[in-house]
Amino acid sequence: MRQLIGFLMVGLLATATHVAVAVTLLAKAGRSAVFANGAAFCIATAVSYGLNSWLTFERPFTRRTLRRFGAVSIAGLGLSMLISGTAQWFGLHYLVGIALVATGVPPLTFLAHRSWTYHG
């Protein structure tokens, strides 16, 4: 349970990091939304990897865990896009898609990190 709570707390901090970076790049640097969100995703993922390795799963920083963390993060991004795209295709309100992503993707990524990224 401690790992799950830690994962959720790190996730909230990574989300806040993503928003802060994206808004800064959009509003202050005049960058495009695509660039701003791409950069924000990379920075938030780095924050998430560091804090989850150190605090949540208490594992050392290694190339192996970094590669696996990145793979799970990209898979989570793809799943998020698939879920939100499917919700849009069915004509659902965008908040339904966001709710499905917010409640479905984090538990799956937590399980993937616990059983694969940081396992063994």
Coordinates of N, CA and C in Angstrom, one line a residue:
M1 N 0.8 -1.2 0.0 CA 0.0 0.0 0.0 C 0.9 1.3 0.0
R2 N 2.0 1.2 0.7 CA 2.9 2.4 0.7 C 3.4 2.7 -0.7
Q3 N 3.7 1.7 -1.5 CA 4.2 1.9 -2.8 C 3.1 2.6 -3.7
L4 N 1.9 2.1 -3.5 CA 0.8 2.7 -4.3 C 0.6 4.2 -4.0
I5 N 0.6 4.5 -2.7 CA 0.4 5.9 -2.2 C 1.5 6.7 -2.7
G6 N 2.8 6.2 -2.6 CA 3.9 6.9 -3.1 C 3.8 7.2 -4.6
F7 N 3.4 6.2 -5.4 CA 3.2 6.3 -6.8 C 2.2 7.3 -7.2
L8 N 1.1 7.4 -6.4 CA 0.1 8.4 -6.7 C 0.6 9.8 -6.4
M9 N 1.3 9.9 -5.3 CA 1.9 11.2 -4.9 C 2.9 11.7 -6.0
V10 N 3.8 10.8 -6.4 CA 4.7 11.2 -7.4 C 4.0 11.5 -8.7
G11 N 2.9 10.8 -9.0 CA 2.1 11.1 -10.2 C 1.5 12.4 -10.2
L12 N 1.0 12.9 -9.0 CA 0.5 14.2 -8.9 C 1.6 15.3 -9.1
L13 N 2.7 15.0 -8.5 CA 3.8 16.0 -8.7 C 4.3 16.0 -10.2
A14 N 4.4 14.9 -10.8 CA 4.8 14.8 -12.2 C 3.7 15.5 -13.1
T15 N 2.5 15.4 -12.8 CA 1.4 16.1 -13.5 C 1.5 17.6 -13.3
A16 N 1.8 18.0 -12.1 CA 2.0 19.4 -11.9 C 3.2 20.0 -12.6
T17 N 4.3 19.1 -12.7 CA 5.4 19.5 -13.4 C 5.1 19.7 -14.9
H18 N 4.4 18.7 -15.5 CA 4.0 18.8 -16.9 C 3.2 20.0 -17.2
V19 N 2.2 20.3 -16.3 CA 1.4 21.5 -16.5 C 2.2 22.8 -16.5
A20 N 3.1 22.9 -15.5 CA 3.9 24.1 -15.3 C 4.9 24.3 -16.5
V21 N 5.5 23.2 -16.9 CA 6.4 23.3 -18.1 C 5.6 23.7 -19.3
A22 N 4.5 23.0 -19.6 CA 3.8 23.3 -20.8 C 3.2 24.7 -20.8
V23 N 2.7 25.2 -19.7 CA 2.1 26.5 -19.6 C 3.3 27.6 -19.8
T24 N 4.4 27.3 -19.2 CA 5.5 28.2 -19.3 C 6.0 28.3 -20.8
L25 N 6.1 27.2 -21.4 CA 6.6 27.2 -22.8 C 5.6 27.8 -23.7
L26 N 4.3 27.6 -23.4 CA 3.2 28.2 -24.3 C 3.1 29.7 -24.0
A27 N 3.0 30.1 -22.8 CA 2.7 31.5 -22.4 C 3.9 32.4 -22.5
K28 N 5.0 31.9 -22.0 CA 6.2 32.8 -21.8 C 7.2 32.7 -23.0
A29 N 7.3 31.5 -23.6 CA 8.3 31.3 -24.6 C 7.6 31.2 -26.0
G30 N 6.3 31.3 -26.1 CA 5.6 31.3 -27.3 C 5.8 30.1 -28.2
R31 N 6.0 29.0 -27.6 CA 6.2 27.7 -28.3 C 4.8 27.1 -28.7
S32 N 4.8 26.2 -29.6 CA 3.5 25.5 -30.0 C 3.1 24.6 -28.9
A33 N 1.8 24.2 -29.0 CA 1.2 23.3 -28.0 C 1.9 21.9 -28.1
V34 N 2.2 21.5 -29.3 CA 2.8 20.2 -29.6 C 4.2 20.2 -28.9
F35 N 5.0 21.2 -29.2 CA 6.3 21.3 -28.6 C 6.3 21.4 -27.1
A36 N 5.4 22.2 -26.6 CA 5.3 22.4 -25.2 C 4.9 21.2 -24.4
N37 N 3.9 20.4 -25.0 CA 3.5 19.2 -24.3 C 4.5 18.1 -24.5
G38 N 5.2 18.1 -25.6 CA 6.3 17.1 -25.8 C 7.4 17.3 -24.8
A39 N 7.8 18.5 -24.7 CA 8.9 18.8 -23.7 C 8.4 18.6 -22.3
A40 N 7.2 19.0 -22.0 CA 6.7 18.8 -20.7 C 6.6 17.3 -20.3
F41 N 6.2 16.5 -21.3 CA 6.1 15.0 -21.1 C 7.5 14.5 -20.7
C42 N 8.5 14.9 -21.5 CA 9.8 14.4 -21.2 C 10.3 14.8 -19.8
I43 N 10.1 16.0 -19.5 CA 10.6 16.5 -18.2 C 9.8 15.8 -17.0
A44 N 8.5 15.7 -17.2 CA 7.7 15.1 -16.1 C 8.0 13.6 -16.0
T45 N 8.3 13.0 -17.1 CA 8.7 11.6 -17.1 C 10.1 11.4 -16.3
A46 N 11.0 12.3 -16.6 CA 12.3 12.3 -15.8 C 12.1 12.5 -14.3
V47 N 11.2 13.4 -14.0 CA 10.9 13.6 -12.6 C 10.2 12.4 -12.0
S48 N 9.3 11.8 -12.7 CA 8.6 10.6 -12.2 C 9.6 9.4 -12.1
Y49 N 10.5 9.3 -13.0 CA 11.5 8.2 -12.9 C 12.3 8.4 -11.7
G50 N 12.9 9.6 -11.5 CA 13.7 9.8 -10.4 C 13.1 9.6 -9.0
L51 N 11.9 10.2 -8.9 CA 11.2 10.1 -7.6 C 10.7 8.7 -7.3
N52 N 10.1 8.0 -8.4 CA 9.6 6.7 -8.2 C 10.8 5.7 -7.9
S53 N 11.9 5.9 -8.5 CA 13.0 5.0 -8.3 C 13.5 5.2 -6.8
W54 N 13.6 6.4 -6.4 CA 14.2 6.8 -5.1 C 13.2 6.5 -4.0
L55 N 12.0 7.0 -4.1 CA 11.1 7.0 -3.0 C 10.1 5.8 -3.0
T56 N 9.4 5.6 -4.2 CA 8.3 4.7 -4.3 C 8.8 3.2 -4.2
F57 N 9.8 2.9 -5.1 CA 10.2 1.5 -5.3 C 11.6 1.3 -4.6
E58 N 12.2 2.4 -4.2 CA 13.5 2.3 -3.5 C 14.5 1.4 -4.2
R59 N 14.7 1.7 -5.5 CA 15.7 1.0 -6.4 C 16.7 2.0 -6.9
P60 N 17.9 1.5 -7.2 CA 18.9 2.3 -7.8 C 18.6 2.8 -9.2
F61 N 19.2 3.9 -9.6 CA 19.1 4.3 -11.0 C 20.0 3.5 -11.8
T62 N 19.4 2.8 -12.8 CA 20.2 2.0 -13.7 C 19.7 2.2 -15.1
R63 N 20.5 1.8 -16.1 CA 20.1 1.9 -17.5 C 18.9 1.0 -17.7
R64 N 18.9 -0.1 -17.1 CA 17.8 -1.1 -17.3 C 16.5 -0.6 -16.8
T65 N 16.4 0.0 -15.6 CA 15.2 0.5 -15.1 C 14.8 1.8 -15.9
L66 N 15.7 2.6 -16.3 CA 15.4 3.8 -17.1 C 14.7 3.4 -18.4
R67 N 15.3 2.4 -19.1 CA 14.7 1.9 -20.4 C 13.3 1.4 -20.2
R68 N 13.2 0.5 -19.1 CA 11.9 0.0 -18.8 C 10.9 1.0 -18.4
F69 N 11.3 2.0 -17.6 CA 10.4 3.0 -17.2 C 9.9 3.8 -18.4
G70 N 10.9 4.1 -19.3 CA 10.5 4.8 -20.5 C 9.5 4.1 -21.4
A71 N 9.8 2.8 -21.5 CA 8.8 1.9 -22.3 C 7.4 1.9 -21.7
V72 N 7.3 1.8 -20.4 CA 6.0 1.8 -19.7 C 5.4 3.2 -19.9
S73 N 6.2 4.2 -19.8 CA 5.6 5.6 -19.9 C 5.1 5.8 -21.3
I74 N 5.8 5.4 -22.3 CA 5.4 5.5 -23.7 C 4.1 4.7 -24.0
A75 N 4.1 3.5 -23.4 CA 2.9 2.6 -23.5 C 1.7 3.3 -22.8
G76 N 1.9 3.9 -21.7 CA 0.9 4.6 -21.0 C 0.4 5.8 -21.8
L77 N 1.3 6.5 -22.5 CA 0.9 7.6 -23.3 C 0.0 7.1 -24.5
G78 N 0.5 6.0 -25.1 CA -0.3 5.4 -26.2 C -1.7 5.0 -25.8
L79 N -1.7 4.3 -24.6 CA -3.0 3.9 -24.1 C -3.9 5.1 -23.8
S80 N -3.4 6.1 -23.2 CA -4.1 7.4 -23.0 C -4.7 7.9 -24.3
M81 N -3.9 7.9 -25.3 CA -4.4 8.4 -26.6 C -5.5 7.5 -27.2
L82 N -5.3 6.2 -27.0 CA -6.3 5.3 -27.5 C -7.6 5.4 -26.8
I83 N -7.6 5.5 -25.5 CA -8.8 5.7 -24.7 C -9.5 7.0 -25.0
S84 N -8.7 8.1 -25.0 CA -9.4 9.4 -25.3 C -9.9 9.4 -26.8
G85 N -9.2 8.9 -27.7 CA -9.6 8.8 -29.1 C -10.9 8.0 -29.2
T86 N -10.9 6.9 -28.5 CA -12.1 6.0 -28.6 C -13.3 6.7 -28.0
A87 N -13.1 7.4 -26.9 CA -14.2 8.2 -26.3 C -14.7 9.2 -27.2
Q88 N -13.8 9.9 -27.9 CA -14.2 10.9 -28.9 C -14.9 10.3 -30.0
W89 N -14.5 9.2 -30.5 CA -15.1 8.5 -31.7 C -16.5 8.1 -31.3
F90 N -16.8 7.8 -30.1 CA -18.1 7.4 -29.6 C -19.0 8.7 -29.3
G91 N -18.4 9.8 -29.5 CA -19.1 11.1 -29.3 C -19.3 11.4 -27.8
L92 N -18.5 10.8 -26.9 CA -18.6 11.1 -25.5 C -18.0 12.5 -25.2
H93 N -18.4 13.1 -24.2 CA -17.8 14.4 -23.7 C -16.4 14.2 -23.4
Y94 N -15.5 15.1 -23.7 CA -14.1 15.0 -23.5 C -13.7 14.7 -22.0
L95 N -14.6 15.1 -21.1 CA -14.3 14.8 -19.6 C -14.5 13.3 -19.3
V96 N -15.3 12.6 -20.1 CA -15.4 11.2 -19.9 C -14.1 10.5 -20.3
G97 N -13.6 10.9 -21.4 CA -12.3 10.4 -21.8 C -11.2 10.7 -20.8
I98 N -11.2 11.9 -20.3 CA -10.2 12.2 -19.3 C -10.4 11.3 -18.0
A99 N -11.6 11.2 -17.6 CA -11.9 10.3 -16.4 C -11.5 8.9 -16.7
L100 N -11.7 8.4 -17.9 CA -11.3 7.0 -18.2 C -9.8 6.9 -18.1
V101 N -9.1 7.9 -18.7 CA -7.6 7.8 -18.7 C -7.1 7.9 -17.3
A102 N -7.6 8.9 -16.5 CA -7.2 9.1 -15.1 C -7.4 8.0 -14.2
T103 N -8.5 7.2 -14.4 CA -8.7 6.1 -13.6 C -8.2 4.7 -14.1
G104 N -7.9 4.7 -15.4 CA -7.5 3.4 -15.9 C -6.0 3.3 -16.1
V105 N -5.3 4.3 -16.6 CA -3.9 4.2 -16.9 C -3.0 4.2 -15.7
P106 N -3.2 5.0 -14.7 CA -2.2 4.9 -13.5 C -2.2 3.5 -12.9
P107 N -3.3 2.8 -12.6 CA -3.2 1.5 -12.0 C -2.4 0.5 -12.9
L108 N -2.6 0.6 -14.2 CA -1.9 -0.3 -15.1 C -0.4 0.0 -15.1
T109 N 0.0 1.3 -15.1 CA 1.4 1.6 -15.2 C 2.0 1.3 -13.8
F110 N 1.3 1.5 -12.7 CA 1.8 1.1 -11.4 C 2.2 -0.4 -11.4
L111 N 1.2 -1.2 -11.9 CA 1.4 -2.7 -11.9 C 2.6 -3.0 -12.8
A112 N 2.7 -2.4 -14.0 CA 3.8 -2.6 -14.9 C 5.1 -2.3 -14.2
H113 N 5.2 -1.1 -13.6 CA 6.5 -0.7 -12.9 C 6.8 -1.7 -11.8
R114 N 5.8 -2.1 -11.0 CA 6.1 -2.9 -9.8 C 6.5 -4.3 -10.3
S115 N 5.9 -4.8 -11.3 CA 6.2 -6.2 -11.7 C 7.2 -6.3 -12.8
W116 N 7.6 -5.3 -13.5 CA 8.5 -5.4 -14.6 C 9.7 -4.4 -14.5
T117 N 9.4 -3.1 -14.4 CA 10.4 -2.0 -14.4 C 11.4 -2.3 -13.3
Y118 N 10.8 -2.4 -12.1 CA 11.7 -2.5 -10.9 C 11.8 -3.9 -10.3
H119 N 11.3 -4.9 -11.1 CA 11.4 -6.3 -10.6 C 12.7 -6.9 -10.9
G120 N 13.2 -7.6 -9.9 CA 14.4 -8.4 -10.0 C 15.6 -7.6 -10.2

